[in-house]
PDB file of N, CA and C in Angstrom:
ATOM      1  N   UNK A   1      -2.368  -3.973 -10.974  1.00 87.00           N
ATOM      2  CA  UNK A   1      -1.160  -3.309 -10.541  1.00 87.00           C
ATOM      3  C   UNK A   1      -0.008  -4.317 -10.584  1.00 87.00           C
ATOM      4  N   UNK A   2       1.132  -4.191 -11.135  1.00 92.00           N
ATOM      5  CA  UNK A   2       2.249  -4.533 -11.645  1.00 92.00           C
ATOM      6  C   UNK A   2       2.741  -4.835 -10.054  1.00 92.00           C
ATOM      7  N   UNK A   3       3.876  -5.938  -9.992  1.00 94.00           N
ATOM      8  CA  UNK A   3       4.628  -6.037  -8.716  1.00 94.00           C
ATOM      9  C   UNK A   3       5.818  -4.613  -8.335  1.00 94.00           C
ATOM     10  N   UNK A   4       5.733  -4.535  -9.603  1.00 95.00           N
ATOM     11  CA  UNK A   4       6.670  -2.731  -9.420  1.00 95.00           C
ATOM     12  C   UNK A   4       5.960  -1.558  -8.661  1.00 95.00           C
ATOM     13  N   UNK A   5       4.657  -1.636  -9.123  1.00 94.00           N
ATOM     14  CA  UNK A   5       3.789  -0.702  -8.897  1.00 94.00           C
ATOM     15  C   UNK A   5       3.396  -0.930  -7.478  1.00 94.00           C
ATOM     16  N   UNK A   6       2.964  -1.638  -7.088  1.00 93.00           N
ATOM     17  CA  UNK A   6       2.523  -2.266  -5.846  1.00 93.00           C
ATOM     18  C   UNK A   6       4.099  -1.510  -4.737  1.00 93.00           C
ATOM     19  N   UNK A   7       4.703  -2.131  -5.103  1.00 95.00           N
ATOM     20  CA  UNK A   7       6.467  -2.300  -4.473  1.00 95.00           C
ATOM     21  C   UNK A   7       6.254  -0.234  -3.902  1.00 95.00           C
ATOM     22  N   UNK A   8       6.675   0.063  -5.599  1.00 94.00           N
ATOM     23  CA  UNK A   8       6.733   1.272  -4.826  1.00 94.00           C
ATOM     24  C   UNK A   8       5.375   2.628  -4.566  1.00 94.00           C
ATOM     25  N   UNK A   9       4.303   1.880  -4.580  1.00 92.00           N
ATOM     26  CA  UNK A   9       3.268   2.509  -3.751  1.00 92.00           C
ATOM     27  C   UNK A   9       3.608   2.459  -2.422  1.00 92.00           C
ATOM     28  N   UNK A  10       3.926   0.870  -1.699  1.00 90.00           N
ATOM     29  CA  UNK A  10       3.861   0.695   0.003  1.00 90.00           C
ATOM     30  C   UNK A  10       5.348   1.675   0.293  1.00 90.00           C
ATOM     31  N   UNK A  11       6.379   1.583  -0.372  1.00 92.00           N
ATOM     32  CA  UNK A  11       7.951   1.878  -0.515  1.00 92.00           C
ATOM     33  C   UNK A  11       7.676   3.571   0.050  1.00 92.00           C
ATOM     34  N   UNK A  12       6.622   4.318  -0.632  1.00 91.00           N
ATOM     35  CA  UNK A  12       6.259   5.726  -0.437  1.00 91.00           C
ATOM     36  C   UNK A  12       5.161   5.831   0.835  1.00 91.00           C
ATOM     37  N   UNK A  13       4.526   4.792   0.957  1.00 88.00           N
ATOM     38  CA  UNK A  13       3.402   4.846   2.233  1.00 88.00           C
ATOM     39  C   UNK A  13       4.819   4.375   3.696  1.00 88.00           C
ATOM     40  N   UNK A  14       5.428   4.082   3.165  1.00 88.00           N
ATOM     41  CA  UNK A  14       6.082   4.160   4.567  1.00 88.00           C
ATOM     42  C   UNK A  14       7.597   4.533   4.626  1.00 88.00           C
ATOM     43  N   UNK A  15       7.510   5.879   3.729  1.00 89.00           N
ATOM     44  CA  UNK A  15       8.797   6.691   3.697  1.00 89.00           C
ATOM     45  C   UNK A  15       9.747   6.139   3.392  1.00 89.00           C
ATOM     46  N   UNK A  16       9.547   5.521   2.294  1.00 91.00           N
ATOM     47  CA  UNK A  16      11.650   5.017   1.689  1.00 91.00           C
ATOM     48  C   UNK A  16      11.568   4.926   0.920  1.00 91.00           C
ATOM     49  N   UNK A  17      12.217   5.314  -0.339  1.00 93.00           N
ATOM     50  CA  UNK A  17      12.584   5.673  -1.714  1.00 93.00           C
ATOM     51  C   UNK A  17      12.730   4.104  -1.948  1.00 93.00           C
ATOM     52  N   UNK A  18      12.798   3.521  -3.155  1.00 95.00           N
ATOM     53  CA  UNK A  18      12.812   2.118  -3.992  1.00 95.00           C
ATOM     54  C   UNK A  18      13.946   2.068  -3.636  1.00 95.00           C
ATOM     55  N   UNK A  19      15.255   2.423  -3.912  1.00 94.00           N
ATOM     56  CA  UNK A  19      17.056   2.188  -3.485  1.00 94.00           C
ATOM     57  C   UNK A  19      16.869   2.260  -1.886  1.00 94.00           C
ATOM     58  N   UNK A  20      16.292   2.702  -0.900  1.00 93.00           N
ATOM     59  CA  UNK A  20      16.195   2.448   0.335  1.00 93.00           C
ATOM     60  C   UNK A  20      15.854   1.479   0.741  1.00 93.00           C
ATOM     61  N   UNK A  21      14.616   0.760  -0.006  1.00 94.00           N
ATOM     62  CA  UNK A  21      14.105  -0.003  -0.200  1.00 94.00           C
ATOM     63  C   UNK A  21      14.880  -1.802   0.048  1.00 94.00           C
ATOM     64  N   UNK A  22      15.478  -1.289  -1.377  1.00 95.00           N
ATOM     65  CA  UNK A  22      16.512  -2.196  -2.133  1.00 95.00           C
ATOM     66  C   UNK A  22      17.675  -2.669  -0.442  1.00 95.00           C
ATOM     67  N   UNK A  23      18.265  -1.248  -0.470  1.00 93.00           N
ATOM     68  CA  UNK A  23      19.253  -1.631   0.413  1.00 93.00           C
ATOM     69  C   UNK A  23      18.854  -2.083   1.278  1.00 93.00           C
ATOM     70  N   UNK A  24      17.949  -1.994   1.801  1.00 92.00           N
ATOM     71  CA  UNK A  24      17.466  -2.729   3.818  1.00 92.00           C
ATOM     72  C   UNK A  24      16.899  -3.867   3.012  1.00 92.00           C
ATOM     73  N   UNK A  25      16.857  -4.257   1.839  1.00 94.00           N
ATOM     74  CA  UNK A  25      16.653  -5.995   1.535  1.00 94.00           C
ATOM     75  C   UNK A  25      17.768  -6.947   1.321  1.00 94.00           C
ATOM     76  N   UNK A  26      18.957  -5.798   1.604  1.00 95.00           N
ATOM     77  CA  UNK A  26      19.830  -6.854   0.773  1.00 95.00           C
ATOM     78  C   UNK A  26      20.007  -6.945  -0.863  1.00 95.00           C
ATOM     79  N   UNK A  27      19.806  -6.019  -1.387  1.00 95.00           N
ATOM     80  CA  UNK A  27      19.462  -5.939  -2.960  1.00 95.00           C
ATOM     81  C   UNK A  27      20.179  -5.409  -3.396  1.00 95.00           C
ATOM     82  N   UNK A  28      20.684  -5.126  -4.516  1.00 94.00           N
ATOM     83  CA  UNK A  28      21.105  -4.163  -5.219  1.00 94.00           C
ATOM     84  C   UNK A  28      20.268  -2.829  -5.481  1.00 94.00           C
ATOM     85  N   UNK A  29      21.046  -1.880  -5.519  1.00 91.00           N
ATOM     86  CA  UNK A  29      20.065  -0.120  -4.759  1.00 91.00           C
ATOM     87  C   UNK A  29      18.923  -0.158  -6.141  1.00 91.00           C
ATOM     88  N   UNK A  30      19.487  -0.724  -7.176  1.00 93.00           N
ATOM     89  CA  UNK A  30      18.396  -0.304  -8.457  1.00 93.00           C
ATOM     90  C   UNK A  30      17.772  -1.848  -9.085  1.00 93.00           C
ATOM     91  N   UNK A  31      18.047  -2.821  -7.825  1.00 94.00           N
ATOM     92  CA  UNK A  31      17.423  -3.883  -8.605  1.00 94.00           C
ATOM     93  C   UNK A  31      15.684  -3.375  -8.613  1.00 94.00           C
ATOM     94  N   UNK A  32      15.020  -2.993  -7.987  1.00 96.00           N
ATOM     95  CA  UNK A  32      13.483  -3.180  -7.553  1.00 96.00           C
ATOM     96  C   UNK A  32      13.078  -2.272  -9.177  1.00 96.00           C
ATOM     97  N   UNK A  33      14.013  -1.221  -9.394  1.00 96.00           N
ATOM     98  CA  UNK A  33      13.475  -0.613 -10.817  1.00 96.00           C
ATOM     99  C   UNK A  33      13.579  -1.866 -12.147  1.00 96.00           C
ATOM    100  N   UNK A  34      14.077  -2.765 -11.533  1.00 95.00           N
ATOM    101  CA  UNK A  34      14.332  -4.069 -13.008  1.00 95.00           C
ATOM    102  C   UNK A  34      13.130  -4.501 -13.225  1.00 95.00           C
ATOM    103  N   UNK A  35      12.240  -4.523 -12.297  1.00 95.00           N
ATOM    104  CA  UNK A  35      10.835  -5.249 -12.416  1.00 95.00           C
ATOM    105  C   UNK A  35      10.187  -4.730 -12.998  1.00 95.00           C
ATOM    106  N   UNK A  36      10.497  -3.400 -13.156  1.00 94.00           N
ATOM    107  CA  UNK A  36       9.197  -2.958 -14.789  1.00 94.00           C
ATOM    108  C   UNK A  36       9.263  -4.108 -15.711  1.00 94.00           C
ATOM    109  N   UNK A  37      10.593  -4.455 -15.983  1.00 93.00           N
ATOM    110  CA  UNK A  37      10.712  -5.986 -17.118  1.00 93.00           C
ATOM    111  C   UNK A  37      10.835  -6.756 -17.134  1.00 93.00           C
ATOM    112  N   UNK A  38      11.315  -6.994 -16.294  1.00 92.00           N
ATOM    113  CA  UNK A  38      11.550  -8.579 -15.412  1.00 92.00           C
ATOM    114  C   UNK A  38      10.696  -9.007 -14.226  1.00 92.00           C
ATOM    115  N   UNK A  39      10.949 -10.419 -13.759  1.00 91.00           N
ATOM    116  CA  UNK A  39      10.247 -11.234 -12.768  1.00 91.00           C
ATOM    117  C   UNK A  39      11.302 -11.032 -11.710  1.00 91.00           C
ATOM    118  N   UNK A  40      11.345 -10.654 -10.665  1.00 93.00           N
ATOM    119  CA  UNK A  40      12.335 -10.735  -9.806  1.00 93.00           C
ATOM    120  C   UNK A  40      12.250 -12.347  -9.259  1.00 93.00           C
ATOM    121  N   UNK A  41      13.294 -12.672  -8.392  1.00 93.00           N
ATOM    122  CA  UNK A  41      13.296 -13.866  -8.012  1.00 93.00           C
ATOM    123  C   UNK A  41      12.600 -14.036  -6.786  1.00 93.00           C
ATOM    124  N   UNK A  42      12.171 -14.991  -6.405  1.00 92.00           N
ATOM    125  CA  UNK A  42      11.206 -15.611  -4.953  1.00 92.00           C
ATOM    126  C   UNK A  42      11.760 -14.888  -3.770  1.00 92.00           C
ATOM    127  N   UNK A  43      13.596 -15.441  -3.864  1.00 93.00           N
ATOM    128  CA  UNK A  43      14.831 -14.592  -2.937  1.00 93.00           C
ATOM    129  C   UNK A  43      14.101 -13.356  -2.628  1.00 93.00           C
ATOM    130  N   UNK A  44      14.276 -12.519  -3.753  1.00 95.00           N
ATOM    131  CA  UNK A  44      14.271 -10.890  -3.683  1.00 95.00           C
ATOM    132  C   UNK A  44      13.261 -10.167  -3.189  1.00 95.00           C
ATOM    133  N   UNK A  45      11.993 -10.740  -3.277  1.00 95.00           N
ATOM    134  CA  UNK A  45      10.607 -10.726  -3.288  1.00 95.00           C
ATOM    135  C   UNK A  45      10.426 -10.664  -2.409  1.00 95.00           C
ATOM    136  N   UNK A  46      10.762 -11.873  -1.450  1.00 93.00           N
ATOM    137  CA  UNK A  46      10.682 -12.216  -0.204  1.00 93.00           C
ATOM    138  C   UNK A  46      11.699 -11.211   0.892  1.00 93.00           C
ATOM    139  N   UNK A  47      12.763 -10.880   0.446  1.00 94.00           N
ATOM    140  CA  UNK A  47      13.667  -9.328   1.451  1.00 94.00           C
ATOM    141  C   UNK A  47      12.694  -8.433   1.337  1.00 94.00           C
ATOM    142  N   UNK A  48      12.335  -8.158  -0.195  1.00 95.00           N
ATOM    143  CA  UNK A  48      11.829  -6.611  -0.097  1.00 95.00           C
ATOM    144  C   UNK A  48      10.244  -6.498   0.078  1.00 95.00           C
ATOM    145  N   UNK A  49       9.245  -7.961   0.539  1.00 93.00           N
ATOM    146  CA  UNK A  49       8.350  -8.143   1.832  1.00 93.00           C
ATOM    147  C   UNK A  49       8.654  -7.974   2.714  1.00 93.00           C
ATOM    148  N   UNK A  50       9.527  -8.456   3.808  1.00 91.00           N
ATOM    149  CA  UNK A  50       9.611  -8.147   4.884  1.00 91.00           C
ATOM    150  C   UNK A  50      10.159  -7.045   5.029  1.00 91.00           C
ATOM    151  N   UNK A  51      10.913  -6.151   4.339  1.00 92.00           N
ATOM    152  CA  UNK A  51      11.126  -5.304   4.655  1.00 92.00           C
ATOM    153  C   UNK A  51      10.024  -4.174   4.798  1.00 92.00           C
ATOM    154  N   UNK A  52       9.095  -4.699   4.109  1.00 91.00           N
ATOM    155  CA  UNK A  52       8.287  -3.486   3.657  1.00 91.00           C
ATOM    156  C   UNK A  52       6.587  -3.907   4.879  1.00 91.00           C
ATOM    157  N   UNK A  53       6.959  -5.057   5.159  1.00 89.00           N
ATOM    158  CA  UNK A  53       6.337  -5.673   6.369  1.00 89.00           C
ATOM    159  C   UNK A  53       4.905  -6.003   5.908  1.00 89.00           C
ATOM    160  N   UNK A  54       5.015  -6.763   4.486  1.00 90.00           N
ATOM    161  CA  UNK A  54       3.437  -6.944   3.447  1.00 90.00           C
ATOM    162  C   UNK A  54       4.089  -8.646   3.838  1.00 90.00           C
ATOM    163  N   UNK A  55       2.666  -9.631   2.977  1.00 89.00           N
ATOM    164  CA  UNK A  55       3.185 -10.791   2.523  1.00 89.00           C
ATOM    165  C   UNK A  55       3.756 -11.212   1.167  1.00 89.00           C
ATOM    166  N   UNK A  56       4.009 -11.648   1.041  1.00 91.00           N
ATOM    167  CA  UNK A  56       4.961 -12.462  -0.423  1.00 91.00           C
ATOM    168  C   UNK A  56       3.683 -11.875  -1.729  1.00 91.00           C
ATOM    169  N   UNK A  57       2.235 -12.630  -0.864  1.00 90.00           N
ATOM    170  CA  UNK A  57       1.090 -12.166  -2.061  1.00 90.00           C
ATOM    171  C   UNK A  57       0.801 -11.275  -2.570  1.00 90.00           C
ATOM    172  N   UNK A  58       0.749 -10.611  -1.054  1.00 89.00           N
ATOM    173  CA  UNK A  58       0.273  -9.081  -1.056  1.00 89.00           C
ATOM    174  C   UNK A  58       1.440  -8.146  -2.321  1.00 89.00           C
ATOM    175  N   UNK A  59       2.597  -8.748  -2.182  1.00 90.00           N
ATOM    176  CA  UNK A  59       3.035  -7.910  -3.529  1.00 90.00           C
ATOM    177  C   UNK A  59       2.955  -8.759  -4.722  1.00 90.00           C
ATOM    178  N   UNK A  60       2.767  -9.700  -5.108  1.00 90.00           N
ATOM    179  CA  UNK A  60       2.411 -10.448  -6.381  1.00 90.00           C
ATOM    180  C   UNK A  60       1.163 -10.200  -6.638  1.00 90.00           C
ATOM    181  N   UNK A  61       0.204  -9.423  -5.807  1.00 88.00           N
ATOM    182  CA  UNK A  61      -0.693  -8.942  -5.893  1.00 88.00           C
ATOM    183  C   UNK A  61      -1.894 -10.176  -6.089  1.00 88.00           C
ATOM    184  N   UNK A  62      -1.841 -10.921  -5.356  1.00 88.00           N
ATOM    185  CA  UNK A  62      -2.817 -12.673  -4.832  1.00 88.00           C
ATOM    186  C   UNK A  62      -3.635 -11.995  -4.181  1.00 88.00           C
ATOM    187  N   UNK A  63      -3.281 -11.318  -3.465  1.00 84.00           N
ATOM    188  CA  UNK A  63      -4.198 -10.909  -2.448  1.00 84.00           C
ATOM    189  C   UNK A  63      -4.116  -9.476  -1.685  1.00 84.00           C
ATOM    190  N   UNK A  64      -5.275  -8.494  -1.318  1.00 81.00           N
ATOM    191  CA  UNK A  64      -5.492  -7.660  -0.646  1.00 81.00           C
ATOM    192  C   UNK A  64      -5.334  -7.626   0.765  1.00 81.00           C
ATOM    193  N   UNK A  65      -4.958  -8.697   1.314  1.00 77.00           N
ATOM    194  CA  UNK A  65      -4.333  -8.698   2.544  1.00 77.00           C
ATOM    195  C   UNK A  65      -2.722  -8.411   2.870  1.00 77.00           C
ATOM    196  N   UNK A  66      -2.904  -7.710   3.771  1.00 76.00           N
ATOM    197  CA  UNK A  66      -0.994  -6.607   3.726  1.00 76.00           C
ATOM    198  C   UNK A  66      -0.124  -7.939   3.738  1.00 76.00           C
ATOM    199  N   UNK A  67      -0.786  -8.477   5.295  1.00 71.00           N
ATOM    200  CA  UNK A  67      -0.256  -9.568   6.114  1.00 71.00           C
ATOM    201  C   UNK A  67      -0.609 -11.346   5.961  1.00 71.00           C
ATOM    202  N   UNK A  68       0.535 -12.252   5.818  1.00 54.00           N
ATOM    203  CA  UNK A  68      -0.090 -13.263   6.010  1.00 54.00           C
ATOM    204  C   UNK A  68      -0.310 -13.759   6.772  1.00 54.00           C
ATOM    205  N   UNK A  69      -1.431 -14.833   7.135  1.00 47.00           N
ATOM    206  CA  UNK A  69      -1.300 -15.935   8.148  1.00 47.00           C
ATOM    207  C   UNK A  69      -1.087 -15.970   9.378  1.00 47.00           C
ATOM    208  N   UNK A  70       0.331 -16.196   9.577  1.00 48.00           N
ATOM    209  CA  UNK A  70       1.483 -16.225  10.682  1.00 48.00           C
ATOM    210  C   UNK A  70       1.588 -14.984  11.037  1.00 48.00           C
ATOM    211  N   UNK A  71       1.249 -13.909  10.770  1.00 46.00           N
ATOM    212  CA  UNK A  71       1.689 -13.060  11.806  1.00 46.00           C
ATOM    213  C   UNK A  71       0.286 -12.360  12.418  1.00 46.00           C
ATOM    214  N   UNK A  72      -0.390 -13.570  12.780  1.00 47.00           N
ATOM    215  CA  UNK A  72      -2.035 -13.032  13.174  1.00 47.00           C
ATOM    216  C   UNK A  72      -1.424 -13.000  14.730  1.00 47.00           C
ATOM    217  N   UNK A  73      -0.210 -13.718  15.116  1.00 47.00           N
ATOM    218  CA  UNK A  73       0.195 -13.581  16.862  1.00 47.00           C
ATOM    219  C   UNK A  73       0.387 -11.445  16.609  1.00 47.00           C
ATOM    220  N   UNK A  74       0.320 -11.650  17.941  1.00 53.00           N
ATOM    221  CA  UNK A  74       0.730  -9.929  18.383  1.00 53.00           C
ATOM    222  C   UNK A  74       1.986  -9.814  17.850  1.00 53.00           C
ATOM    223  N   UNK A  75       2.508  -8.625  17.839  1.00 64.00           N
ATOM    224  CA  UNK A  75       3.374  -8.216  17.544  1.00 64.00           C
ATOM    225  C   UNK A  75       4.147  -7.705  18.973  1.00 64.00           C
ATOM    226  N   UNK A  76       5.356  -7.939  18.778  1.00 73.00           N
ATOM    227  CA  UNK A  76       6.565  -7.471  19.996  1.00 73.00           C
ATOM    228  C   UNK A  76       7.042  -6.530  19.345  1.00 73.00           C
ATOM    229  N   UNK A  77       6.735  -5.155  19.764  1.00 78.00           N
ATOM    230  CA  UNK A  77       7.597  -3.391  19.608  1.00 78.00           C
ATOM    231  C   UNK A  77       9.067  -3.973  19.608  1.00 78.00           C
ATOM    232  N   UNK A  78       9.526  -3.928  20.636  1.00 78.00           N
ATOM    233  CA  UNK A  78      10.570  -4.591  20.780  1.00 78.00           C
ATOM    234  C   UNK A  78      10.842  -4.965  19.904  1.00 78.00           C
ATOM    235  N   UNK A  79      11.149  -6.067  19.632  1.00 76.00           N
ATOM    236  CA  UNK A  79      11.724  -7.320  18.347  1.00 76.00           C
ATOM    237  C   UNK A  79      11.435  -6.345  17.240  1.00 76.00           C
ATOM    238  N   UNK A  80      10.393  -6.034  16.905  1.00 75.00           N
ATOM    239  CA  UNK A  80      10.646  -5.051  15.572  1.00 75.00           C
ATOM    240  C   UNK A  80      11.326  -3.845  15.801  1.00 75.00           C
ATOM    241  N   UNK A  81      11.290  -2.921  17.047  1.00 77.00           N
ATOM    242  CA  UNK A  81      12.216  -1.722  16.943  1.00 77.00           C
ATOM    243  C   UNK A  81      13.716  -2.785  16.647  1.00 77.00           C
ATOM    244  N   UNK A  82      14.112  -3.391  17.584  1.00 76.00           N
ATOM    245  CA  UNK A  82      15.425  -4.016  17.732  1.00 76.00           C
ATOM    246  C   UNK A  82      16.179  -4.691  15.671  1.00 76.00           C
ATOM    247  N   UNK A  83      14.765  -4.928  15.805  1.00 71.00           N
ATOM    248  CA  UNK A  83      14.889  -6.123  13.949  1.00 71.00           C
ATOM    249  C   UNK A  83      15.456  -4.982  12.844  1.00 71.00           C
ATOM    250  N   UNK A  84      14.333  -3.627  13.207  1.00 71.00           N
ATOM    251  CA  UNK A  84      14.536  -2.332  11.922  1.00 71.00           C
ATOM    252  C   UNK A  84      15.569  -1.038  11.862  1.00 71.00           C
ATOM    253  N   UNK A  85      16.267  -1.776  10.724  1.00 68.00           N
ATOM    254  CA  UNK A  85      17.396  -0.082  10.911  1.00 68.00           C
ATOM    255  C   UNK A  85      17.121   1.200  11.703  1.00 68.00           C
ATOM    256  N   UNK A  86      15.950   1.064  10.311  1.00 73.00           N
ATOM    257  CA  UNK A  86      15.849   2.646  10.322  1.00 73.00           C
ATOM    258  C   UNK A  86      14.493   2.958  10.531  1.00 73.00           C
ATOM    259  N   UNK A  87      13.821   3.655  11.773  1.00 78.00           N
ATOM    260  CA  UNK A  87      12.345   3.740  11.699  1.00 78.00           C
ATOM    261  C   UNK A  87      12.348   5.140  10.950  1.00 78.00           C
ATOM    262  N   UNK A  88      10.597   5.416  10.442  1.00 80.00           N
ATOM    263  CA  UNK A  88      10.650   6.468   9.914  1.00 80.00           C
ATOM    264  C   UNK A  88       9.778   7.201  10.776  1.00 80.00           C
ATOM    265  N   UNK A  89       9.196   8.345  10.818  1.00 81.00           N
ATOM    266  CA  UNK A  89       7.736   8.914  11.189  1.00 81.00           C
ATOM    267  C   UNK A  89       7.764   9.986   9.715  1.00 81.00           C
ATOM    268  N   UNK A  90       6.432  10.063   9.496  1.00 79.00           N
ATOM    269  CA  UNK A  90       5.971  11.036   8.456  1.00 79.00           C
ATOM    270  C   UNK A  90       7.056  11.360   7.539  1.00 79.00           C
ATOM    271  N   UNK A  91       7.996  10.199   6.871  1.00 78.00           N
ATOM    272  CA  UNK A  91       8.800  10.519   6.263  1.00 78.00           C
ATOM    273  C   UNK A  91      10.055  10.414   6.503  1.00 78.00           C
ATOM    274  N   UNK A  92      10.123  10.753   7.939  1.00 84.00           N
ATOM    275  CA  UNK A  92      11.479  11.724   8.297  1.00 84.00           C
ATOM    276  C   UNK A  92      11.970  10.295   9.063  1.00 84.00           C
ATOM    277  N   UNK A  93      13.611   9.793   9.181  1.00 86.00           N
ATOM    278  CA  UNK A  93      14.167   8.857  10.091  1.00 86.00           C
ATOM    279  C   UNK A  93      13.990   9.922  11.395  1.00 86.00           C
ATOM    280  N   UNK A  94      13.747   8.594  12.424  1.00 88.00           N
ATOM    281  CA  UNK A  94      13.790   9.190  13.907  1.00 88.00           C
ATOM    282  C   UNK A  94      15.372   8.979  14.166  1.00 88.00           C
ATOM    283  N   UNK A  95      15.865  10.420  14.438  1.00 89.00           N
ATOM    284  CA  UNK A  95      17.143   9.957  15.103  1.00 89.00           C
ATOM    285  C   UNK A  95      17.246   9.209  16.434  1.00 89.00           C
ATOM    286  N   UNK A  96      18.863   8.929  16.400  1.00 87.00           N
ATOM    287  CA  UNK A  96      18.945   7.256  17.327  1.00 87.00           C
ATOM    288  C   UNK A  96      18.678   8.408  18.975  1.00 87.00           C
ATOM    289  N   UNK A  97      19.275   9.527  19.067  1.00 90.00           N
ATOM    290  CA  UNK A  97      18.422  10.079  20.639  1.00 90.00           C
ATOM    291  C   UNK A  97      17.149  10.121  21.025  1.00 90.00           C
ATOM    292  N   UNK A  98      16.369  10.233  19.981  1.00 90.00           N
ATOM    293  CA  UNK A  98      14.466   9.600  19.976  1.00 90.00           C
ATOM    294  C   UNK A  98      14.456   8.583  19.806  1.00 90.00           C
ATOM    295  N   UNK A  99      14.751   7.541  19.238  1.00 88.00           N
ATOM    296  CA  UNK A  99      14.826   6.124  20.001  1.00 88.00           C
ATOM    297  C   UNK A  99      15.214   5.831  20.922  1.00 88.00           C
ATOM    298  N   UNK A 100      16.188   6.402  21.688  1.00 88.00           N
ATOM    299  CA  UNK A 100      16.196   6.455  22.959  1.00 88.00           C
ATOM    300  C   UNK A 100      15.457   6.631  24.112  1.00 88.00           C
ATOM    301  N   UNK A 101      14.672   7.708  23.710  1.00 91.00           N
ATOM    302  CA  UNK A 101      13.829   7.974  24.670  1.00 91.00           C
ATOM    303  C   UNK A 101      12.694   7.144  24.332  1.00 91.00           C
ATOM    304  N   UNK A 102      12.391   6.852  23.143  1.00 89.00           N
ATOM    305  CA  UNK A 102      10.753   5.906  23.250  1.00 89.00           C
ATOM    306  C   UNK A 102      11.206   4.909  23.741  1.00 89.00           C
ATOM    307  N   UNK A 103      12.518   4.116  23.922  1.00 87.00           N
ATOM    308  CA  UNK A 103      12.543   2.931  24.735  1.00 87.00           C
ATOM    309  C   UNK A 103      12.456   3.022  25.729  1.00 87.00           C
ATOM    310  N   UNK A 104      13.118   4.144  26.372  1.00 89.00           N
ATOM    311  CA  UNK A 104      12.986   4.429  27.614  1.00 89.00           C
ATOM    312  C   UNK A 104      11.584   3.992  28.597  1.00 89.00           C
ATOM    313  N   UNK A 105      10.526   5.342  27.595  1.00 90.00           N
ATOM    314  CA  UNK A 105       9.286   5.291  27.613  1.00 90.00           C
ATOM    315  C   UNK A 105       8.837   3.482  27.912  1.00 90.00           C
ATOM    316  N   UNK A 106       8.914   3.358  26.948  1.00 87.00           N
ATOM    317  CA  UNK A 106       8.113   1.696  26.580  1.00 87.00           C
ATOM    318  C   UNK A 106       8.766   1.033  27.816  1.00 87.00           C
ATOM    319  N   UNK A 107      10.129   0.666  27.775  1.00 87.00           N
ATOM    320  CA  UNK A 107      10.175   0.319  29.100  1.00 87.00           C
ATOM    321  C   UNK A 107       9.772   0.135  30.648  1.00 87.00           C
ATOM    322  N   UNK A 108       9.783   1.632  30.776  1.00 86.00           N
ATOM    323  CA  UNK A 108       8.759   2.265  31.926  1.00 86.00           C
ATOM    324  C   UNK A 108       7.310   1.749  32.258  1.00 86.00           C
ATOM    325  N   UNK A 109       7.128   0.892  31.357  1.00 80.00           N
ATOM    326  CA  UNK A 109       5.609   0.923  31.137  1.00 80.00           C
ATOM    327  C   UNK A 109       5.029   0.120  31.831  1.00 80.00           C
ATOM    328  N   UNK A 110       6.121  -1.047  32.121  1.00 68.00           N
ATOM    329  CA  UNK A 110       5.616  -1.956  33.505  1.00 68.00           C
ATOM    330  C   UNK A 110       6.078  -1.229  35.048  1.00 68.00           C
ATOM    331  N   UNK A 111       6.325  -0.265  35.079  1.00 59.00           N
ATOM    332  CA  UNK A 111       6.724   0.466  36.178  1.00 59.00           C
ATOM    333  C   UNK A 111       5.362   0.589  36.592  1.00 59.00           C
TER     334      UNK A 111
END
């Protein structure tokens, strides 16, 4: 599987079109379609990993692991709700009044 291919398999497993993609990396909306022919750069590679929340490998396709290494610590909800534009569920963006309330929620939780 091609780094294109890879790209926009995860791009569709977690609801965002390749130009959605692009944009929450910092990219240009139609760079990620250049990689059918080209090598993208380390730079680019590396936005549109984290955005897509794989490792660098995992889309050069090194390895079958999503995640590298470093992020074997837990994860903070928080810091990632706070870090990500736009969450999705089943596709669909949660509007910002349902983020509201799941913080709410989560908050509560040491109550």
């Amino acid at each position: 599987m091609t780094i294109f291919e890879r790209t926009k398999e995860l791009a569709k497993k977690r609801g965002l079109s390749l130009q959605e993609t692009a944009k929450s990396a910092g990219i240009g909306i139609n760079s990620i379609y250049s990689w059918k022919d080209k090598k993208p750069s380390v730079d680019r590679i590396k936005a549109v990993a984290d955005v897509l929340g794989v490792s660098v490998d995992y889309l050069l396709g090194n390895t079958d692991e999503m995640h590298s290494n470093k992020k074997d610590a837990p994860y903070d909800l928080k810091e990632f709700i706070d870090s990500t534009p736009v969450l999705k569920y089943d596709g669909k963006d949660i509007p910002e009044a349902e983020m509201r309330i799941i913080r709410r929620i989560l908050e509560d939780m040491d109550d």
